Coordinates of C-alpha atoms and ligand atoms in Angstrom, one line a residue:
Chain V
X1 CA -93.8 107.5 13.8
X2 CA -92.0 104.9 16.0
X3 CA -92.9 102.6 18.1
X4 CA -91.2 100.2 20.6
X5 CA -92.9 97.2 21.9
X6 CA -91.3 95.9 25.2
X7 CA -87.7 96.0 24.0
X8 CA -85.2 94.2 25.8
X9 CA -81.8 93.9 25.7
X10 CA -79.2 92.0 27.8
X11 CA -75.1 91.5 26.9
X12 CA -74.8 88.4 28.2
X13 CA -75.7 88.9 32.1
X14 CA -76.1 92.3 32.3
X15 CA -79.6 93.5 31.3
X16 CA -79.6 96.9 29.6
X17 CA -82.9 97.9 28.6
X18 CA -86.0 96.1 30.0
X19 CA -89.2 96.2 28.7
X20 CA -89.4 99.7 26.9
X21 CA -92.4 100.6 25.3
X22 CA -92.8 103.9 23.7
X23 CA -94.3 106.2 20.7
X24 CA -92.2 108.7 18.9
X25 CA -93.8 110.9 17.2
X26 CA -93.3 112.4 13.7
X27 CA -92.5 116.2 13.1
X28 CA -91.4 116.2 16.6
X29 CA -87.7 116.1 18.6
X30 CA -88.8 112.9 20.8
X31 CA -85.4 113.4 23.5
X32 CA -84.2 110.2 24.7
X33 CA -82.9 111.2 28.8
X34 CA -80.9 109.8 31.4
X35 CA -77.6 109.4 33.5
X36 CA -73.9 108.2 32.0
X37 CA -74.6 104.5 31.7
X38 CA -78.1 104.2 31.8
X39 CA -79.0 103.0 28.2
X40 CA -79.5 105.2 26.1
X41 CA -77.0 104.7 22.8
X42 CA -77.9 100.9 23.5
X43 CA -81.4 102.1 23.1
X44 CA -80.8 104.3 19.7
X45 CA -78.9 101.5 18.6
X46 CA -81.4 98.5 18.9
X47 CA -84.0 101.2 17.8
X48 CA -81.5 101.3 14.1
X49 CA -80.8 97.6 14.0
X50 CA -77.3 97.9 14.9
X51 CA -77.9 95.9 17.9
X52 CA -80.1 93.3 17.3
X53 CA -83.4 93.3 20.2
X54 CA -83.4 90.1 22.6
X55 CA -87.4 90.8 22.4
X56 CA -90.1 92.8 21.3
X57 CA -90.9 94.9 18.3
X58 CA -89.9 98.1 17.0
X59 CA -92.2 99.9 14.2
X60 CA -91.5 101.9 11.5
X61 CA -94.7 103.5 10.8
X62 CA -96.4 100.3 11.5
X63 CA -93.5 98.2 9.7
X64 CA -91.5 95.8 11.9
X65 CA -88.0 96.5 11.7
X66 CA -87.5 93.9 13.9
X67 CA -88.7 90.9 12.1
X68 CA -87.0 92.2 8.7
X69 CA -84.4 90.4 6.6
X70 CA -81.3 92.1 5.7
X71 CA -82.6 93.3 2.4
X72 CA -85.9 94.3 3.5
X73 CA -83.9 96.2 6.4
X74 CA -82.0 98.1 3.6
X75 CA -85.2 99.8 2.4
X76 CA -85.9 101.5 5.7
X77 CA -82.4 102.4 6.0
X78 CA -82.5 104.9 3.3
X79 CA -85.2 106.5 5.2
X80 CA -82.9 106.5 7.9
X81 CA -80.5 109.4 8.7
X82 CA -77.7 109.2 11.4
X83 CA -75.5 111.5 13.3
X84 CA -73.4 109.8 15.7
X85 CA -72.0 110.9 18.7
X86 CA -68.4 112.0 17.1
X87 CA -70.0 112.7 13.7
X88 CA -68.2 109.8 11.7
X89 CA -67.6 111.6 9.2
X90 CA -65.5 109.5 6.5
X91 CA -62.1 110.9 7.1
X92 CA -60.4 109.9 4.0
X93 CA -63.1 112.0 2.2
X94 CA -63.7 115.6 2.2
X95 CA -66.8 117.4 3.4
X96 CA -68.5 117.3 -0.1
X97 CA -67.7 114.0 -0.5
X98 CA -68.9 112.9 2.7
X99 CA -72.7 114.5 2.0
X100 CA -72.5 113.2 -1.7
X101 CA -71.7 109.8 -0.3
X102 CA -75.2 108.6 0.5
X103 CA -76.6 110.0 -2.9
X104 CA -73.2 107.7 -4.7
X105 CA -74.5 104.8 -2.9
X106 CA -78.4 105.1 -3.4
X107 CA -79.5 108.0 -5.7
X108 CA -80.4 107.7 -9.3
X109 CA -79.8 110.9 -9.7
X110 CA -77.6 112.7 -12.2
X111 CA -74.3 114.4 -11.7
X112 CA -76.0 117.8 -11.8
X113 CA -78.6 117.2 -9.3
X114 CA -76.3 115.7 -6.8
X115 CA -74.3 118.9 -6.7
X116 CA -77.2 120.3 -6.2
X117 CA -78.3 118.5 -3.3
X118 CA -75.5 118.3 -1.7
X119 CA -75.0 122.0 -2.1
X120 CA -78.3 122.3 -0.9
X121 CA -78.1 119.9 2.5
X122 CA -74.7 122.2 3.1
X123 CA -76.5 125.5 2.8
X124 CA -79.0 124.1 5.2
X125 CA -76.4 123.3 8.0
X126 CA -74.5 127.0 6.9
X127 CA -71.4 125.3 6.2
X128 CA -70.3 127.8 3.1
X129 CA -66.4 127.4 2.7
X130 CA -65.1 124.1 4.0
X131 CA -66.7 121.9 1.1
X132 CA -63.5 120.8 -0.1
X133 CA -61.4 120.3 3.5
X134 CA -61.1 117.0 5.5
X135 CA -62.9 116.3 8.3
X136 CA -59.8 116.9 10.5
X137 CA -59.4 120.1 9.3
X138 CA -62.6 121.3 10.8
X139 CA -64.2 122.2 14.3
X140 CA -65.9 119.9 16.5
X141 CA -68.8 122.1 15.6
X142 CA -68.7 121.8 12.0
X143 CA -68.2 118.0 11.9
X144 CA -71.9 117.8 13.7
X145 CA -73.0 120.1 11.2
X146 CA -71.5 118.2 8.3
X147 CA -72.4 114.6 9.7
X148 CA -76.0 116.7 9.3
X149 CA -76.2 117.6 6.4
X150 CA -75.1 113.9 5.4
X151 CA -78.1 112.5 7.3
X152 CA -81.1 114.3 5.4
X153 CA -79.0 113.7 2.2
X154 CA -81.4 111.4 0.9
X155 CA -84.5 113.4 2.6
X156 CA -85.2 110.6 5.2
X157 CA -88.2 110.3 7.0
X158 CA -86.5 108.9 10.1
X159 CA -83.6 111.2 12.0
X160 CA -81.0 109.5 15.0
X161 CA -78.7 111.7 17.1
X162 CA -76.5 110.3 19.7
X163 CA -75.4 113.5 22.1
X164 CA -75.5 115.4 19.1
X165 CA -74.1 119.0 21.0
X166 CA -71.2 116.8 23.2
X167 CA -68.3 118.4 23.7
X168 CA -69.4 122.0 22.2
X169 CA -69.7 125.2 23.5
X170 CA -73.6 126.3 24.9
X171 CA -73.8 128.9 22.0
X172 CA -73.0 125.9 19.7
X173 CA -75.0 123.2 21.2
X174 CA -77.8 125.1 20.9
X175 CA -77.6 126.1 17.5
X176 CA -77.2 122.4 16.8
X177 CA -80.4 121.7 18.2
X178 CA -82.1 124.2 16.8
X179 CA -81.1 122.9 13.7
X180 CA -81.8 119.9 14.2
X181 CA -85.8 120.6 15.5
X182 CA -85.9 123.2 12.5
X183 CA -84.6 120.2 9.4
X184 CA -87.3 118.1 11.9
X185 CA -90.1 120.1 11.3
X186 CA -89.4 121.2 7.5
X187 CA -89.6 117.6 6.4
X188 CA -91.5 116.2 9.2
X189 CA -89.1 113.6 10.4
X190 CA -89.8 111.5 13.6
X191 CA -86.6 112.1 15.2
X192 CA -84.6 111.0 18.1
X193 CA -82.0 112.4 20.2
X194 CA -80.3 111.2 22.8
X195 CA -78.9 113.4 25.1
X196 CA -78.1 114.3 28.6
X197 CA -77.9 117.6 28.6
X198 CA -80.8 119.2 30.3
X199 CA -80.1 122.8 28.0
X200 CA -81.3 120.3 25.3
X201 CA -84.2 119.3 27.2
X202 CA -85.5 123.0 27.7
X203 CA -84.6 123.9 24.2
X204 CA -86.4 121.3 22.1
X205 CA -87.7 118.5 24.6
X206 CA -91.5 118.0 22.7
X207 CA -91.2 114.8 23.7
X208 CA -89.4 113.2 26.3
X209 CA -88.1 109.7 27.1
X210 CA -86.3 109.3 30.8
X211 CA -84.9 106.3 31.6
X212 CA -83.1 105.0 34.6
X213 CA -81.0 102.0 34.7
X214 CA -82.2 100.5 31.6
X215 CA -86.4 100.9 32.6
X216 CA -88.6 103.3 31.6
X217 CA -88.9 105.4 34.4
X218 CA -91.0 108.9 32.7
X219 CA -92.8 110.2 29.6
X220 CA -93.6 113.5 29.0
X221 CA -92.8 116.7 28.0
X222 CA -90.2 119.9 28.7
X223 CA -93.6 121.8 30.3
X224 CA -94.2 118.7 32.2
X225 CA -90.5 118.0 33.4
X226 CA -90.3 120.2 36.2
X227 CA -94.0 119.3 38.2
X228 CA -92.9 115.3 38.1
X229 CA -92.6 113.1 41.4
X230 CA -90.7 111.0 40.3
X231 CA -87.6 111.1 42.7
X232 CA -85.1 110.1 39.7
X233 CA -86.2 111.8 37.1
X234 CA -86.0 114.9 39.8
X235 CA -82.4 114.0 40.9
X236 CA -81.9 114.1 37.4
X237 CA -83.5 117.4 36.3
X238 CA -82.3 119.0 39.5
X239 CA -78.7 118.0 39.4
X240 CA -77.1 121.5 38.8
X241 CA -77.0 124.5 41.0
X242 CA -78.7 126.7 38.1
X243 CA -81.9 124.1 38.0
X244 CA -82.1 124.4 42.0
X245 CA -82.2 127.6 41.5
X246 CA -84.8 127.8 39.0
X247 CA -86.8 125.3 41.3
X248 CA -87.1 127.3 44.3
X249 CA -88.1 130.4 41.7
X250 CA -91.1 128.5 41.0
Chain F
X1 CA -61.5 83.9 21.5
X2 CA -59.8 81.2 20.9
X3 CA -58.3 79.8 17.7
X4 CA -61.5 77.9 16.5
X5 CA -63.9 80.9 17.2
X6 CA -61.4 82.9 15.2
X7 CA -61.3 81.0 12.2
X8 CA -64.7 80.9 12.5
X9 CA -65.5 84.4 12.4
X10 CA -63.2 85.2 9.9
X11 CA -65.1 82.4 7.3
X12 CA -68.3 84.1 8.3
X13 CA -66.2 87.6 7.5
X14 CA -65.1 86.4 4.2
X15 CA -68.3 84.9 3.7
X16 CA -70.0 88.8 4.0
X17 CA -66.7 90.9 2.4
X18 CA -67.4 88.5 -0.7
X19 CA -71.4 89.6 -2.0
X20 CA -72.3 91.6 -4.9
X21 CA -70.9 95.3 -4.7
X22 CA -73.9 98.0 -3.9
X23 CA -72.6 99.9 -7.1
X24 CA -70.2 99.1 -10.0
X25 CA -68.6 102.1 -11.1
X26 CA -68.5 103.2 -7.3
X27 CA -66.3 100.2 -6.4
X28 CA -64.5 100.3 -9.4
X29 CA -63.6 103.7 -8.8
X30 CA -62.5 102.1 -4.9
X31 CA -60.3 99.5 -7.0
X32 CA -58.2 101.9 -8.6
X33 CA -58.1 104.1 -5.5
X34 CA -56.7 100.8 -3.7
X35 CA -54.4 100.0 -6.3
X36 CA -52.6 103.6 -5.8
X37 CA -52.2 103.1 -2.1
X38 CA -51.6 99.2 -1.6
X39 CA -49.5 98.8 -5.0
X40 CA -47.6 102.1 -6.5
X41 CA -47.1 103.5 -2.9
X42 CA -45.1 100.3 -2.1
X43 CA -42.9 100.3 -5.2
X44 CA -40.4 102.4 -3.3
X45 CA -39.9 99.5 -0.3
X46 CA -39.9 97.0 -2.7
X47 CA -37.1 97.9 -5.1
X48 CA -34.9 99.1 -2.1
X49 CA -34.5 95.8 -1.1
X50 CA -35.0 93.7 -3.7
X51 CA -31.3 96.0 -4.9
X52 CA -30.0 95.2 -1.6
X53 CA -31.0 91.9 -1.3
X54 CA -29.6 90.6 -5.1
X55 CA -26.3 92.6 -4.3
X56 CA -26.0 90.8 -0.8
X57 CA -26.6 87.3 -2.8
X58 CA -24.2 88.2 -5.5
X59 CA -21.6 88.9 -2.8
X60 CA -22.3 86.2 -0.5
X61 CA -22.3 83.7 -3.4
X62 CA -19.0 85.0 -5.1
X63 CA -17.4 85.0 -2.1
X64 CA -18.4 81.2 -1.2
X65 CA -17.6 80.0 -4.9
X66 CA -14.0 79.0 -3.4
X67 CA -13.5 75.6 -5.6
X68 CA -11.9 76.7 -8.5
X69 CA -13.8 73.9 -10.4
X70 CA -17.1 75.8 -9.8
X71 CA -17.6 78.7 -12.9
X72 CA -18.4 82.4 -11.7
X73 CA -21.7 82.1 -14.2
X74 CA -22.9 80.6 -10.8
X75 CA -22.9 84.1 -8.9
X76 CA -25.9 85.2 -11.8
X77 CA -27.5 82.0 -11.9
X78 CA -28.0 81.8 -8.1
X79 CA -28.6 85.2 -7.8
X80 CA -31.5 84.9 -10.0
X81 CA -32.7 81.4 -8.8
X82 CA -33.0 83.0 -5.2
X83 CA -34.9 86.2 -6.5
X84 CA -37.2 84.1 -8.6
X85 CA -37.9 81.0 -6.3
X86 CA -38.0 82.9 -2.8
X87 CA -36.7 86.3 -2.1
X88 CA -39.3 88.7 -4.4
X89 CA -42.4 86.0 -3.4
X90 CA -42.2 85.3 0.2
X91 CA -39.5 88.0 1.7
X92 CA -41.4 90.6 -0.6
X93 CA -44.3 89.2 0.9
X94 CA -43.2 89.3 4.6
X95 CA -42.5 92.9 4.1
X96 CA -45.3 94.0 2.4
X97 CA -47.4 92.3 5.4
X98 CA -46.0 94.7 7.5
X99 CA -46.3 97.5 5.6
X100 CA -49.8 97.2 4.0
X101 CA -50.7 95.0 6.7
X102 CA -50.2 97.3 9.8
X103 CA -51.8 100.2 6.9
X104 CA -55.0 98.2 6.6
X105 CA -55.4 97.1 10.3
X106 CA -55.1 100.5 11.7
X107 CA -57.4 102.4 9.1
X108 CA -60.3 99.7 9.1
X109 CA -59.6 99.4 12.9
X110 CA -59.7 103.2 13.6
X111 CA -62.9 103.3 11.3
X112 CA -64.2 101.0 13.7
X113 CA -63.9 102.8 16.6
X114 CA -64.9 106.4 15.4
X115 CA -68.1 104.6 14.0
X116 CA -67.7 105.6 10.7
X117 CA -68.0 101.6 9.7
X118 CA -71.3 101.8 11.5
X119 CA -72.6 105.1 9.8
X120 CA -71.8 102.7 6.5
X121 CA -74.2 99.9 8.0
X122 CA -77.2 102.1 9.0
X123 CA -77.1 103.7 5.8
X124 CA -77.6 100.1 4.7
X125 CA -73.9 99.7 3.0
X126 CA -72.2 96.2 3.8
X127 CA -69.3 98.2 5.0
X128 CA -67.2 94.3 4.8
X129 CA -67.7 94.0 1.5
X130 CA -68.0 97.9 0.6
X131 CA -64.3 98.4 2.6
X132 CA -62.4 95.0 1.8
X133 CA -63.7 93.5 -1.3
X134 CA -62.0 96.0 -3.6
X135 CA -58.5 95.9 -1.0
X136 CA -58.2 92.3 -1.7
X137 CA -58.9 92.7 -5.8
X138 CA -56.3 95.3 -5.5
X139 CA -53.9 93.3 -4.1
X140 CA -53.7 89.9 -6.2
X141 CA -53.8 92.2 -9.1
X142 CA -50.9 94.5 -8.1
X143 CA -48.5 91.9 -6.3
X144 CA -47.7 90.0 -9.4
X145 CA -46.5 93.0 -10.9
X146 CA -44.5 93.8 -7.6
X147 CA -42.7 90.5 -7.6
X148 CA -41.8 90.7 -11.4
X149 CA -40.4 94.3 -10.4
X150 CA -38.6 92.6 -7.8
X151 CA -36.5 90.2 -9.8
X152 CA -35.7 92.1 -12.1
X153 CA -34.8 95.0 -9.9
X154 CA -32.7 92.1 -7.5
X155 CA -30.7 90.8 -10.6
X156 CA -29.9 94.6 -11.6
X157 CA -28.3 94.9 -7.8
X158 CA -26.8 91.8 -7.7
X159 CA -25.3 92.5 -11.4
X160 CA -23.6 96.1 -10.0
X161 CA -22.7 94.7 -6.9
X162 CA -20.4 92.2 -8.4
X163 CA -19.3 93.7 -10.7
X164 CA -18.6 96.8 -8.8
X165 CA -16.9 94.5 -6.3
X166 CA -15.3 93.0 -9.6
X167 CA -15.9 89.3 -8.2
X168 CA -17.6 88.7 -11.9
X169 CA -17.4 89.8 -14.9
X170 CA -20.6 91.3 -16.5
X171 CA -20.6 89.1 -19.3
X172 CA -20.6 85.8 -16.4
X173 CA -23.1 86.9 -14.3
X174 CA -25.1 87.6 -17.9
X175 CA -24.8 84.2 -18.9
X176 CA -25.2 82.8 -15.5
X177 CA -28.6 84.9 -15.4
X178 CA -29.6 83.1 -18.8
X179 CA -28.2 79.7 -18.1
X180 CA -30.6 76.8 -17.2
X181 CA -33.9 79.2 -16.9
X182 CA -37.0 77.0 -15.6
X183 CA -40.2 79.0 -16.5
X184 CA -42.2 76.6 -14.2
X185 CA -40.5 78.5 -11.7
X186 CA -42.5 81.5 -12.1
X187 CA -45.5 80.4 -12.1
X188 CA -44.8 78.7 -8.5
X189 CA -43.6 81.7 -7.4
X190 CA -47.1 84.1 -9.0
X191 CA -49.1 81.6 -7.2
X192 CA -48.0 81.9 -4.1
X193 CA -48.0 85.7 -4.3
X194 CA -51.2 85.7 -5.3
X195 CA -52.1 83.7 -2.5
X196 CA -49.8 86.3 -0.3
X197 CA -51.3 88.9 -1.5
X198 CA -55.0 87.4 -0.1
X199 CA -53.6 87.0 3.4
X200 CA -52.0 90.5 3.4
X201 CA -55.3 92.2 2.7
X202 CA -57.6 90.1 4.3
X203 CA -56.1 89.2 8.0
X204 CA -55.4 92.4 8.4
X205 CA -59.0 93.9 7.1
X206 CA -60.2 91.1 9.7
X207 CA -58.6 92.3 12.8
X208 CA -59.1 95.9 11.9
X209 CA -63.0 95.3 11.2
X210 CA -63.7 93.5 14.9
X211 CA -61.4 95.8 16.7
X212 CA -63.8 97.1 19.9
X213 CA -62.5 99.7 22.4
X214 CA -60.2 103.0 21.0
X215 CA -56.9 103.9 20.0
X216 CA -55.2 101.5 22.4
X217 CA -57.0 98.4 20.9
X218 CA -56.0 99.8 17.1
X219 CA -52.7 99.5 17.9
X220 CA -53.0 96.2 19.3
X221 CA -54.9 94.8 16.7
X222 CA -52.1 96.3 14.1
X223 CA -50.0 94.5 15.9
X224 CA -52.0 91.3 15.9
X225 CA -52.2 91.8 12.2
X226 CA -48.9 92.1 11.1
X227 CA -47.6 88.5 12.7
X228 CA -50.2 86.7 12.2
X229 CA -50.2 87.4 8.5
X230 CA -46.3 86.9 8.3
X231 CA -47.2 83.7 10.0
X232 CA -49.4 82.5 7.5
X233 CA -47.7 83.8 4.4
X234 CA -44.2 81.3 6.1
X235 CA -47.1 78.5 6.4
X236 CA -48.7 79.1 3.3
X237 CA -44.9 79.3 1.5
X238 CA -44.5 75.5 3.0
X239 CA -47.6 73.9 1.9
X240 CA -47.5 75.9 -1.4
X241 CA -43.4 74.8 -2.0
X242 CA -44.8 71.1 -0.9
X243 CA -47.7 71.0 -3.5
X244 CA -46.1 73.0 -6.3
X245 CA -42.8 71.5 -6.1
X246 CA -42.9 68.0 -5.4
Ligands
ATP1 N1 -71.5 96.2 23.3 C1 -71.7 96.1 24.6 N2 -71.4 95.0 25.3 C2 -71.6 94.9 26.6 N3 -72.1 95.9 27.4 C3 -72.4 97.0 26.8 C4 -72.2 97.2 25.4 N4 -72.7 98.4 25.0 C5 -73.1 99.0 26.2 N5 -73.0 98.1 27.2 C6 -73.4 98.4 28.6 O1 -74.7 98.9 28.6 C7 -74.9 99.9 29.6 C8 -75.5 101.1 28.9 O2 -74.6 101.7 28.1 P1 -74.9 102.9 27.1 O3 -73.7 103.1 26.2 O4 -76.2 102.7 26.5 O5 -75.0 104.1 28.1 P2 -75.5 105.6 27.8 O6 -76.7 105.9 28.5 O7 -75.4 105.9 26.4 O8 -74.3 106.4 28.5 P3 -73.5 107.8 28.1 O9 -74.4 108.9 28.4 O10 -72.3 107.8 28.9 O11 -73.2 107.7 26.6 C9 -73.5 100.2 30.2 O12 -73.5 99.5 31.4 C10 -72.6 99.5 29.2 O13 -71.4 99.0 29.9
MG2 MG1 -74.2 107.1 25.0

């Protein structure tokens, strides 16, 4: 689990997240929502200590990331998986040696057992050939999928995606999140997606953050989304044609 | 930012790309990797013009020696005093700051902005240290050898040129080559590549690692890179020549 205690966040005038408190829960796909601008990698990213908070706490099962020391930080992070929203994947190493990287770094294990695992984490993201090309000699698709399977590497307990399914097809992007709610539930990760794609939200919103303009604005989940009234979270939700349409079906 | 603020940060950047690696044999294995790419990939450049640059010193000095009172020994000897004191340390040095420099700027730089140097920090990696540390050992390991490549390589060119041109015979230039050899001299000259070599690798690894925004802002900060560093190396050459010299 997760928590954030009134988290606040300014770059130098402008305020980007103010006072956001919030549970994520473990096992679950906890969706961080909201317009172009609105927060939400600035969120994910004070949430992972790449931004530093201005205040408030955030907890990692009850530990507070927030008041840690470099070193004590570094524990956590290999609990910590990342995809990012263009996958950075290494590019000067190939797909094998991009999953293997984490276990290089951190692992004591063997030689064996890190082909293994890294065999394994590729199986599990149904990348079967490219093990041995470059990162630019694969798809958009398979990059996600690779930057994946190099986030539960080293089995973390804690998963981060920013707009995992951006710029992919819908067959794709929602096989992607699938995958993603499927690795969540296997190992009962708490993880966190930002996203604003409202397919996502249908697909594997458990539980949902919205926010608007920095501020929490709802809570909830995908059952809940569609009976809220709250007139930006609606302007949100009901932004294209197709949800209109599913509105006045209701 | 201005000058101060710069400096600043870069301290605080050398301050972070100097800690313990997170494993030996992995940033041993990044050392050698380095070595390949900053040092035997730039043996090519290096002996093209050191042979160009000993010829066009042969030439120019055979062509000046006008006073019949002056021996033709002088075209070797000068031709190897300019490799040894200047050309293979600082002009090598100016090159290789573009090369390598503009190389180092632009792959950090673009590593920056596709987040990959941010996937190494929330894995908990110092990505400064983990990135640069083993550039800058590469460097004042390799450049040594690069600049005794180079004289040699600049006295073979000067040697064909003039004798090709038949200003001098072989056996002159030989003995001019041999004549009045200062060993001293060499060591000035190692110490200020080593001392190159650090700028090369690091002000370039510094603009690269705090470039913000996308492709644009790479190329900028390549650019950035590359004078500053030849800037340096020509300031570094003065106060180095000053010290070393005196
Ligand atoms: N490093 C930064 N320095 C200054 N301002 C920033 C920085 N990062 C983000 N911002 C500002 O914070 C606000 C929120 O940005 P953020 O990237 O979190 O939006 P987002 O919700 O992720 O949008 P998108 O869906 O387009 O990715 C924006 O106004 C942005 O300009
Ligand atoms: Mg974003």
């Amino acid at each position: 689990m997760i928590e954030l205690k009134e988290v606040n966040k300014s770059f130098s005038d402008l305020k980007v997240l103010d006072d956001i408190s919030i549970q994520f829960e473990a096992g679950k796909t906890n969706l961080i929502i909201g317009q172009s601008g609105s927060g939400k990698t600035v969120l994910l990213k004070s949430i992972i200590g790449l931004h530093e908070v201005d205040n408030g706490h955030v907890y990692y099962d009850d530990r507070d990331f927030t008041q840690m020391n470099f070193n004590e930080r570094k524990l956590i992070r290999k609990e910590m998986g990342m995809v990012f929203q263009g996958g950075a994947l290494f590019d000067s190493l190939s797909v094998e040696e991009n999953v293997r990287f984490p276990l290089d770094m951190f692992s004591e294990m063997n030689e064996d057992e890190k082909i293994g695992r890294v065999k394994f984490c590729l199986d599990r993201v149904d990348i079967k050939k490219a093990h041995k090309l470059y990162p630019a000699e694969i798809s958009g698709g398979m990059q996600k999928r690779v930057a994946i399977a190099r986030a539960i590497a080293l089995n973390p307990s804690y998963l981060f995606c920013d707009e995992p399914n951006s710029g992919l097809d819908p067959v794709t992007a929602i096989l992607i999140d699938k995958l993603i709610q499927e690795i969540t539930k296997e190992f009962n990760m708490t993880t966190i997606i930002n996203t604003h794609d409202m397919n996502s939200v249908m697909e594997i919103g458990e539980k949902i953050l919205f926010i608007n303009k920095g501020v929490k604005a709802w809570e909830g989940s995908s059952e809940e989304i569609f009976d809220t009234e709250n007139q930006s979270l609606n302007n949100f939700v009901f932004a294209s044609n197709l949800f209109k349409k599913i509105k006045k079906e209701l | 930012m201005n000058i101060i603020e710069n400096i600043g940060q870069y301290i605080l950047f050398l301050n972070r790309v100097f800690s313990k690696p997170e494993r030996g044999r992995v940033f041993f294995a990044q050392i050698i990797k380095e070595i390949y790419k900053l040092g035997v990939n730039s043996v090519g450049i290096v002996v093209i013009i050191s042979v160009f640059m000993g010829a066009v010193i042969s030439l120019q000095t055979a062509y000046n020696l006008v006073n019949p009172l002056l021996p033709d020994y002088l075209v070797g000897y000068t031709t190897r005093e300019s490799m040894i004191l200047e050309f293979s340390s600082t002009i090598v040095g100016l090159i290789l700051a573009g090369k390598v420099g503009s190389n180092i700027a632009s792959e950090i730089g673009s590593m920056r902005v596709t987040e990959q140097i941010d996937a190494l920090e929330i894995m908990g990696v110092n990505s400064a240290s983990y990135l640069i540390f083993p550039k800058i050992i590469a460097a004042v390991f390799i450049n040594p050898f690069l600049y005794i490549l180079s004289v040699f390589v600049g006295i073979g060119g000067g040697l064909l040129a003039s004798s090709f041109a038949n200003v001098v015979s072989v056996s002159d230039f030989l003995y001019g080559v041999q004549n009045d050899f200062i060993p001293y001299y060499i060591t000035y000259s190692l110490i200020k590549t080593l001392v190159f070599a650090f700028i090369i690798t690091s002000i370039p690894s510094y603009y690269g690692y705090f470039v913000s925004g996308g492709a644009l802002e790479v190329g900028k900060a390549s650019t950035k890179a590359v004078v500053n560093s030849s800037i340096l190396i020509l300031l570094a050459n003065l106060i180095l020549t000053q010290i070393l010299l005196k």
